[in-house]
PDB file of C-alpha atoms in Angstrom:
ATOM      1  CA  UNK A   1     -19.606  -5.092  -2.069  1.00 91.00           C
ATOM      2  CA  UNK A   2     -21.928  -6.755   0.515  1.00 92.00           C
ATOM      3  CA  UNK A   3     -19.537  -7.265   3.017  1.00 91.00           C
ATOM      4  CA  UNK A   4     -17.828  -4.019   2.986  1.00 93.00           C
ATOM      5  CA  UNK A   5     -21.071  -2.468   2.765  1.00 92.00           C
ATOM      6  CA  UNK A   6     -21.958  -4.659   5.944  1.00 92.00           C
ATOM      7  CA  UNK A   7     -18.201  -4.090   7.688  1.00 92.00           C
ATOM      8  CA  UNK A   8     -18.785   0.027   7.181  1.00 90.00           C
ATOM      9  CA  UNK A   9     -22.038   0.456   8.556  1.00 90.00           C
ATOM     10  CA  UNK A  10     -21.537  -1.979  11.758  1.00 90.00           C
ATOM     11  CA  UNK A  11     -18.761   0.178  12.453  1.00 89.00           C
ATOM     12  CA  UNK A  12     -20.734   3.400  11.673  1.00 86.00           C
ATOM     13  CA  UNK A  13     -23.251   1.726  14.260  1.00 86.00           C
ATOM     14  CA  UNK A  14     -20.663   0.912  16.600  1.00 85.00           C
ATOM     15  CA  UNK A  15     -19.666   4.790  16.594  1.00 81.00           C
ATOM     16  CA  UNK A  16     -22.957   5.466  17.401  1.00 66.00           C
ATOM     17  CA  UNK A  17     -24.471   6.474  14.441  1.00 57.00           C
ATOM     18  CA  UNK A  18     -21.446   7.326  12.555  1.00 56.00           C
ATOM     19  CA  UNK A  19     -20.050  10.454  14.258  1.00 61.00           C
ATOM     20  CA  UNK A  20     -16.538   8.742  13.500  1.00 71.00           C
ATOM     21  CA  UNK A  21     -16.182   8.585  10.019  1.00 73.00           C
ATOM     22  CA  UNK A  22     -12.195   8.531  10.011  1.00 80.00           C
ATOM     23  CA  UNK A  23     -12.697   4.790  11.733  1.00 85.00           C
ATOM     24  CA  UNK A  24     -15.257   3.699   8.774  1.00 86.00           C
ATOM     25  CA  UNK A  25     -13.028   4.843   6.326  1.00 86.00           C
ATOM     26  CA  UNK A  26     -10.268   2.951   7.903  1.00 89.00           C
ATOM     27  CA  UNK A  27     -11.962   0.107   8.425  1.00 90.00           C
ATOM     28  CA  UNK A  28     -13.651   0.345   4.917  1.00 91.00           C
ATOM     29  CA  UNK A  29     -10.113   0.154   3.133  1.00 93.00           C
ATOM     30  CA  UNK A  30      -8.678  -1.898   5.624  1.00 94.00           C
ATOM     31  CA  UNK A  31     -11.324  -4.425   4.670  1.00 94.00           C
ATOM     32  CA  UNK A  32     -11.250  -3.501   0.984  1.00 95.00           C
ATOM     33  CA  UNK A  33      -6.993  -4.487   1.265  1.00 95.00           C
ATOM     34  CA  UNK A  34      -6.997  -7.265   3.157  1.00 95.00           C
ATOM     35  CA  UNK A  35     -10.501  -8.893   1.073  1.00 94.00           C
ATOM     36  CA  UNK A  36      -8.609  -8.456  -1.802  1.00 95.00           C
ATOM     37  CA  UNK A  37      -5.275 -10.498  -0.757  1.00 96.00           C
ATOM     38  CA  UNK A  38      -6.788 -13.069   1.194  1.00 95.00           C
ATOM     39  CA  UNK A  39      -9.343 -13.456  -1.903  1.00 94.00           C
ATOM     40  CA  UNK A  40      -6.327 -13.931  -4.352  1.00 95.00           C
ATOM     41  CA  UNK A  41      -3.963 -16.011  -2.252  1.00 96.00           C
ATOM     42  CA  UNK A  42      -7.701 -18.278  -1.621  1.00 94.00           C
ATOM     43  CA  UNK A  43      -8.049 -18.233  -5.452  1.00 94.00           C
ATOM     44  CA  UNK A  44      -4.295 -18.874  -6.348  1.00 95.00           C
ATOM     45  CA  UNK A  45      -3.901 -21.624  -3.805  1.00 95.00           C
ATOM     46  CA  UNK A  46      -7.551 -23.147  -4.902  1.00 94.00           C
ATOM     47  CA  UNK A  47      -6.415 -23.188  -8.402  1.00 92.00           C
ATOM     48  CA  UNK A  48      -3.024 -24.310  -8.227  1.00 93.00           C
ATOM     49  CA  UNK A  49      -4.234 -27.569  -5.905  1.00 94.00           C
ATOM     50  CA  UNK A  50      -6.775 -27.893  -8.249  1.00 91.00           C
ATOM     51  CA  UNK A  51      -4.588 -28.301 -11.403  1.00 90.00           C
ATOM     52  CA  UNK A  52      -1.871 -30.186  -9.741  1.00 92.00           C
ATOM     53  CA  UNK A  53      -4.688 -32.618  -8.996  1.00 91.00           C
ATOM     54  CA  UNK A  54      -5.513 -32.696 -12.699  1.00 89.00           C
ATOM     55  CA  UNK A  55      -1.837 -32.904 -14.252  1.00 90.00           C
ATOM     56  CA  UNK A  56      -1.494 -35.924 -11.710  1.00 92.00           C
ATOM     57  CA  UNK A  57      -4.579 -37.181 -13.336  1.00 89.00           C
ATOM     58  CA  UNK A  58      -3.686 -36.847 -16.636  1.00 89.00           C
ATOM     59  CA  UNK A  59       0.319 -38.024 -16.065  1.00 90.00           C
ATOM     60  CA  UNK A  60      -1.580 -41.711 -14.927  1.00 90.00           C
ATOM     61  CA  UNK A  61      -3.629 -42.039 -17.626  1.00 87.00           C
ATOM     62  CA  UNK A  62      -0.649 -41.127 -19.603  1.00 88.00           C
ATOM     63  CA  UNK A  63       1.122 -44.032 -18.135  1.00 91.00           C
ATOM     64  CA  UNK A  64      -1.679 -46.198 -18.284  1.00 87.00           C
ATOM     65  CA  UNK A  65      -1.821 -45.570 -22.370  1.00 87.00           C
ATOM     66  CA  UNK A  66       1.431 -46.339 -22.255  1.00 87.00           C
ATOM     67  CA  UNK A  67       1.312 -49.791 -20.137  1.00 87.00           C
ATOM     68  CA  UNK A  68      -1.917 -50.960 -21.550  1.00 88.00           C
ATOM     69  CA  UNK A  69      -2.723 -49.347 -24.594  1.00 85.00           C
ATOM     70  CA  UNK A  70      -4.900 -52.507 -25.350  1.00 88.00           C
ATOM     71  CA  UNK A  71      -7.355 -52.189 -22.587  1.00 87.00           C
ATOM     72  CA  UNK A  72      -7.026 -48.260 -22.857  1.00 87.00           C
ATOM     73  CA  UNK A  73      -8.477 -48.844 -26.768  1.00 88.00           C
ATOM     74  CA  UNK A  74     -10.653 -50.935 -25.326  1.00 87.00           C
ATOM     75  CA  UNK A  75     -12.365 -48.477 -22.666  1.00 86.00           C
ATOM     76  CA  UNK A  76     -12.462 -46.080 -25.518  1.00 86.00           C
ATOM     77  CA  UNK A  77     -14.570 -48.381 -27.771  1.00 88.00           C
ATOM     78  CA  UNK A  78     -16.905 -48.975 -24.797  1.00 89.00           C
ATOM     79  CA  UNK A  79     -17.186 -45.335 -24.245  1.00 88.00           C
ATOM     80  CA  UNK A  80     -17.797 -44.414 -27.984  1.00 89.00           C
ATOM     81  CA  UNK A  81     -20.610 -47.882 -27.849  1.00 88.00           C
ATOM     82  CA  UNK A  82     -22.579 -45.960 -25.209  1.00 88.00           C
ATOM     83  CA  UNK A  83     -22.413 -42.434 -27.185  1.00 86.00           C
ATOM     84  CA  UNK A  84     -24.355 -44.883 -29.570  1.00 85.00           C
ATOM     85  CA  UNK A  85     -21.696 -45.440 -31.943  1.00 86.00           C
ATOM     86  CA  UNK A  86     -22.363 -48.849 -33.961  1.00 87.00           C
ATOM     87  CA  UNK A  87     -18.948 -51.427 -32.179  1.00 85.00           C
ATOM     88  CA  UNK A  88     -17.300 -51.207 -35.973  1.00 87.00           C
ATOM     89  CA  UNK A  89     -16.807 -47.737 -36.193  1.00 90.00           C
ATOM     90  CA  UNK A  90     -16.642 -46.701 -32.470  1.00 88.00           C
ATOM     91  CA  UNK A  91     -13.228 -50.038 -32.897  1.00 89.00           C
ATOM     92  CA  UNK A  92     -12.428 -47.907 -35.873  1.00 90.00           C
ATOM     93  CA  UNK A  93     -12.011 -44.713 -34.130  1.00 89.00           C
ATOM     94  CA  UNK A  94     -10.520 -45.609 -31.489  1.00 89.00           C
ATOM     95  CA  UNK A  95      -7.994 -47.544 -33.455  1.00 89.00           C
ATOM     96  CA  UNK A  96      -7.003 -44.536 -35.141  1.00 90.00           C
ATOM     97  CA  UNK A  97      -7.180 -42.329 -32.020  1.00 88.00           C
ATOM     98  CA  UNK A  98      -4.943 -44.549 -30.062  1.00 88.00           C
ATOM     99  CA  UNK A  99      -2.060 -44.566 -32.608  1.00 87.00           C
ATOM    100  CA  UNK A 100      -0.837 -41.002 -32.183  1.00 88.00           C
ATOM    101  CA  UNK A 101      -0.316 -41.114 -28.894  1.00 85.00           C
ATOM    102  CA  UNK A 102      -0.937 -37.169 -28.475  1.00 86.00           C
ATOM    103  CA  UNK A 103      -4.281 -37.418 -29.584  1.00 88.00           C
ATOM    104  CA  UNK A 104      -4.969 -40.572 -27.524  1.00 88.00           C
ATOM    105  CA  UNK A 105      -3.941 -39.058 -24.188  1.00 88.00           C
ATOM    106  CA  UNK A 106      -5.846 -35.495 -25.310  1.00 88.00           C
ATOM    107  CA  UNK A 107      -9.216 -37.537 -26.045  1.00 87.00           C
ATOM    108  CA  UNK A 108      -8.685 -40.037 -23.198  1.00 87.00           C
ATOM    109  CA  UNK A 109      -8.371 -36.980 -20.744  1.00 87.00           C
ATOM    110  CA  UNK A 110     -11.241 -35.301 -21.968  1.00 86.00           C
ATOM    111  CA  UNK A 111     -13.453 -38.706 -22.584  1.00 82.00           C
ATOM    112  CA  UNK A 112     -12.659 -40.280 -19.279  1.00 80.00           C
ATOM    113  CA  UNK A 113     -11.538 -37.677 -17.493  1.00 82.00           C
ATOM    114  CA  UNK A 114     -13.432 -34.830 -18.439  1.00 81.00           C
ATOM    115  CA  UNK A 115     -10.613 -32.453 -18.585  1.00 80.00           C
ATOM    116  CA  UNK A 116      -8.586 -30.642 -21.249  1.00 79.00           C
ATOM    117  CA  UNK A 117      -4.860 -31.059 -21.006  1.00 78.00           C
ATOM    118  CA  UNK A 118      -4.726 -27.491 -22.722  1.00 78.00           C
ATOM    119  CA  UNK A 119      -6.641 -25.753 -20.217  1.00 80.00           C
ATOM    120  CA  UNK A 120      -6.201 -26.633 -16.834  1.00 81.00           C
ATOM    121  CA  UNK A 121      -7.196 -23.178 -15.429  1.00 83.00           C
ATOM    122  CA  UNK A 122      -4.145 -20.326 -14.318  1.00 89.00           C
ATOM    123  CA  UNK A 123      -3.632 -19.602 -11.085  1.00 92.00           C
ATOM    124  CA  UNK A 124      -2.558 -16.349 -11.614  1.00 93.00           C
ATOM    125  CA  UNK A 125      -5.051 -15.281 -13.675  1.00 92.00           C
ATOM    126  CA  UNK A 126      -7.636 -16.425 -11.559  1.00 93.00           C
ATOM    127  CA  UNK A 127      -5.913 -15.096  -8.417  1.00 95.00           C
ATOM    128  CA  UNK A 128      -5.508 -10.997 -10.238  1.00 95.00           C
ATOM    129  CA  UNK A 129      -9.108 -11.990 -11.120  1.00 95.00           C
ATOM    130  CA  UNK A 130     -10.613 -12.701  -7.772  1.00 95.00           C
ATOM    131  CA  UNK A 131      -8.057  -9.165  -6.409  1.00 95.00           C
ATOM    132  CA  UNK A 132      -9.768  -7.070  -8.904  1.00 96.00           C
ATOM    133  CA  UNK A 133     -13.264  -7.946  -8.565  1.00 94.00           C
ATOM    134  CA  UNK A 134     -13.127  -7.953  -5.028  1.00 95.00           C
ATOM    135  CA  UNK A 135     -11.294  -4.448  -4.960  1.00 95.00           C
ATOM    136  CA  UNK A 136     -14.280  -2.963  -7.393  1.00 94.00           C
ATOM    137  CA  UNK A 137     -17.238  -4.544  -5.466  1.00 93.00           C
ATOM    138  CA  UNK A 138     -15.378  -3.196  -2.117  1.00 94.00           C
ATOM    139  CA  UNK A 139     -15.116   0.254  -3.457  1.00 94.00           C
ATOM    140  CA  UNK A 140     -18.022   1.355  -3.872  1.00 93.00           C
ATOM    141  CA  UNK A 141     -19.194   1.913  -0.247  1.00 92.00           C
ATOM    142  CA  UNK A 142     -15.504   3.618   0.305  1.00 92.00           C
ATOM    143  CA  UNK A 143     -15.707   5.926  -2.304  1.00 90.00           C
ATOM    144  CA  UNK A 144     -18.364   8.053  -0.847  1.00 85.00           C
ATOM    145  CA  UNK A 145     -16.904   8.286   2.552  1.00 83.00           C
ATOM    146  CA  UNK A 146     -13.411   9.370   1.542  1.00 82.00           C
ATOM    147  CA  UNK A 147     -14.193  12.048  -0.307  1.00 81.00           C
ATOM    148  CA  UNK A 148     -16.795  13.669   1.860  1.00 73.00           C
ATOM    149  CA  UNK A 149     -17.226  14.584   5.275  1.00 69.00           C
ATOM    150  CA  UNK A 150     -19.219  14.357   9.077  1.00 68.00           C
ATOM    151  CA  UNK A 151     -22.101  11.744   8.979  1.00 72.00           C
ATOM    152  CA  UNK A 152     -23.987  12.401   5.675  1.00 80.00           C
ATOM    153  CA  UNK A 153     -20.886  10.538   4.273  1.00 81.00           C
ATOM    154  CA  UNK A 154     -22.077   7.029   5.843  1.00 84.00           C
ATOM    155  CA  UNK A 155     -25.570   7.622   4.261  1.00 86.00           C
ATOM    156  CA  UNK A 156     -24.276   8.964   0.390  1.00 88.00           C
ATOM    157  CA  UNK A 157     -21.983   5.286   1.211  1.00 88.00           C
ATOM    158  CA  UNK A 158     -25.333   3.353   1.748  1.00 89.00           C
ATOM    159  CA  UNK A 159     -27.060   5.360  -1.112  1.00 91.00           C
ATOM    160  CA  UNK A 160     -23.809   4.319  -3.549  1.00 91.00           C
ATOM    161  CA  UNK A 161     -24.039   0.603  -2.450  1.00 93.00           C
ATOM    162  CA  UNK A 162     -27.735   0.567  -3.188  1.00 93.00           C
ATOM    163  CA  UNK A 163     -27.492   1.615  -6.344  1.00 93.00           C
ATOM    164  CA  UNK A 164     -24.649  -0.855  -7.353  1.00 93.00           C
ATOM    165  CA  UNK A 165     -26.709  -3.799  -5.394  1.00 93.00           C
ATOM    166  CA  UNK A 166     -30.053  -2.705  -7.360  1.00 94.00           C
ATOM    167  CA  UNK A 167     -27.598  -2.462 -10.662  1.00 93.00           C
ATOM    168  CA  UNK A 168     -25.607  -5.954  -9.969  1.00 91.00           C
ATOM    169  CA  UNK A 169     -28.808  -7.479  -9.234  1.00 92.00           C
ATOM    170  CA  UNK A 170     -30.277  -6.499 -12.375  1.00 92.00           C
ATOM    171  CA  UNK A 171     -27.510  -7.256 -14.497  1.00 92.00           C
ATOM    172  CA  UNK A 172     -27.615 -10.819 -12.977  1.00 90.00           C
ATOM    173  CA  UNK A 173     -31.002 -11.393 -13.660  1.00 91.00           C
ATOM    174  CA  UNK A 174     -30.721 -10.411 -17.168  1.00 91.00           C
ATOM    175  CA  UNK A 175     -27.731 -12.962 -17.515  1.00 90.00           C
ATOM    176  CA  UNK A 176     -30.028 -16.012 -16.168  1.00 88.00           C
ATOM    177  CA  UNK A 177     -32.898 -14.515 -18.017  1.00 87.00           C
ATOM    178  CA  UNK A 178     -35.196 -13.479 -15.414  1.00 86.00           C
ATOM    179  CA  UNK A 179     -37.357 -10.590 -14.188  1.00 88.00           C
ATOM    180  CA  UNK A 180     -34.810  -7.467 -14.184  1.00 89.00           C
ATOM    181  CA  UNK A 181     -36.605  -5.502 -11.557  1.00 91.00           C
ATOM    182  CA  UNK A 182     -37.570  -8.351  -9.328  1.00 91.00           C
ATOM    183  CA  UNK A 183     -33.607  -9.558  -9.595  1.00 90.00           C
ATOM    184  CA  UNK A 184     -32.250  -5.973  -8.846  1.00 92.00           C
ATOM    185  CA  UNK A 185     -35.222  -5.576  -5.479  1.00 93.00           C
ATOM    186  CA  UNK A 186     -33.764  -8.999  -4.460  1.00 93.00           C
ATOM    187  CA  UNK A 187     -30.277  -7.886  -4.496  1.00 93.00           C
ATOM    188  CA  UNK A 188     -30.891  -4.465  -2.806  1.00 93.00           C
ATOM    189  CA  UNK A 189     -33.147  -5.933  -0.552  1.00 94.00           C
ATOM    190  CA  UNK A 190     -30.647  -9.125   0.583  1.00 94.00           C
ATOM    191  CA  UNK A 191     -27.901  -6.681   1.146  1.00 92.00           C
ATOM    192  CA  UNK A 192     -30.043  -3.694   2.930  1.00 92.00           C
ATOM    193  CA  UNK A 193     -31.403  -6.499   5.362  1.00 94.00           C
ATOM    194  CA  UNK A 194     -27.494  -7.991   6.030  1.00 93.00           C
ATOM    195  CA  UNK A 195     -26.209  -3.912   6.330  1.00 92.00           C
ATOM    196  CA  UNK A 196     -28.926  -2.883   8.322  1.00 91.00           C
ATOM    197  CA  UNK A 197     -28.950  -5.925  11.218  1.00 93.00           C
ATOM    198  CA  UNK A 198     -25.251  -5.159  11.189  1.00 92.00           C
ATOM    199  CA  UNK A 199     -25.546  -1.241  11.707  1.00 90.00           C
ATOM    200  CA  UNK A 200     -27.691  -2.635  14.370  1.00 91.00           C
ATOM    201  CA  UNK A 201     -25.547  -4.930  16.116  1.00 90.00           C
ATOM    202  CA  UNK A 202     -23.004  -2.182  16.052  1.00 88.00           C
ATOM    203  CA  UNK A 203     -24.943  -0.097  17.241  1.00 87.00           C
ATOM    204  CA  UNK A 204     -25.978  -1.910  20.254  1.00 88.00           C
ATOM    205  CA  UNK A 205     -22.196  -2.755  20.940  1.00 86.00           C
ATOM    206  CA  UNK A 206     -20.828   1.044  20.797  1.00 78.00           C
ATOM    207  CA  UNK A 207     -23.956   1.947  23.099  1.00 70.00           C
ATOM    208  CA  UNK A 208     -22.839  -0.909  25.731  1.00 67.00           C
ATOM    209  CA  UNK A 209     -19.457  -0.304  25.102  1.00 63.00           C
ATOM    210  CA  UNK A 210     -19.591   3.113  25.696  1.00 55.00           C
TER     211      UNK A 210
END
């Protein structure tokens, strides 16, 4: 939203005030497009290098259980002893733990690891994820300007982006339980400042370029 809110009005600036409104709506889906992809293919390729990292992880420990299932049981107990588990029954569980091999690699994972061999994370879904949201936050300052015309379109574009700042902003704030109105004036106001020096700097540049 933000920076195709920014990426639209430097553009309207660098028109000089907007009196090209094809160019910000080209630029505005343009940016909306190519956000999108590069977002996704960032997300997928994040994801995917993150859980190859983990599977690689979780395949040595795997070998380790099965090379030195001894000292394995033994890291467990010592893990279990500093949850506070009296030695006896942390020996106990871990005993039982590490003879289904399964559940020993599943709990090792998680204990020493921190992970969950179940739910390593999907690249794909995160990628579509990180397309859509991107798409809907980019949107909403193209909307406005593709289906209406001349100059008022870049300021019903800035009106429609305020709005969904002021709303995102609240919405936020309610999530992290703070002050509704003074999250949603944050949010407007951090994204009017960034749109507004770039209408400037725009501005400036169509001026000098013209």
């Amino acid at each position: 939203l933000v920076s195709n809110f920014c990426l639209m009005m430097g553009v309207a600036g660098g028109t000089v005030g907007g009196d090209s409104p094809d160019l910000v709506v080209l630029a505005g889906i343009a940016a909306l497009i190519a956000g999108s992809l590069s977002m996704a293919t960032g997300e997928y390729i994040s994801v995917r290098s993150q859980k190859e990292i983990y599977e690689f992880q979780i395949e040595t420990e795997q070998a380790e259980l099965k090379e030195w299932p001894k000292e394995e049981e033994e890291e467990l107990v010592l893990i279990y002893r500093a949850k506070g588990l009296e030695e006896e029954l942390a020996r106990k569980i871990a005993s039982t733990i590490m003879s289904n091999p399964d559940i020993a690699l599943a709990t090792m994972a998680k204990e020493e690891l921190g992970l969950n061999p179940e739910d390593l994370g999907s690249p794909w879904k995160a990628s579509i994820s990180s397309l859509l949201a991107f798409a809907l936050g980019a949107a909403v300052p193209v909307i406005p300007v593709v289906f209406s015309t001349g100059s008022t379109s870049i300021v019903i574009s800035a009106i429609f982006s305020s709005i969904a700042l002021f709303i995102v902003g609240g919405l936020v704030s309610i999530a992290s339980g703070k002050n509704l109105i003074f999250g949603a004036a944050r949010m407007l106001l951090a994204g009017g400042l960034a749109a507004t020096f770039t209408y400037g700097v725009g501005y400036l540049l169509g001026i000098s370029i013209l």
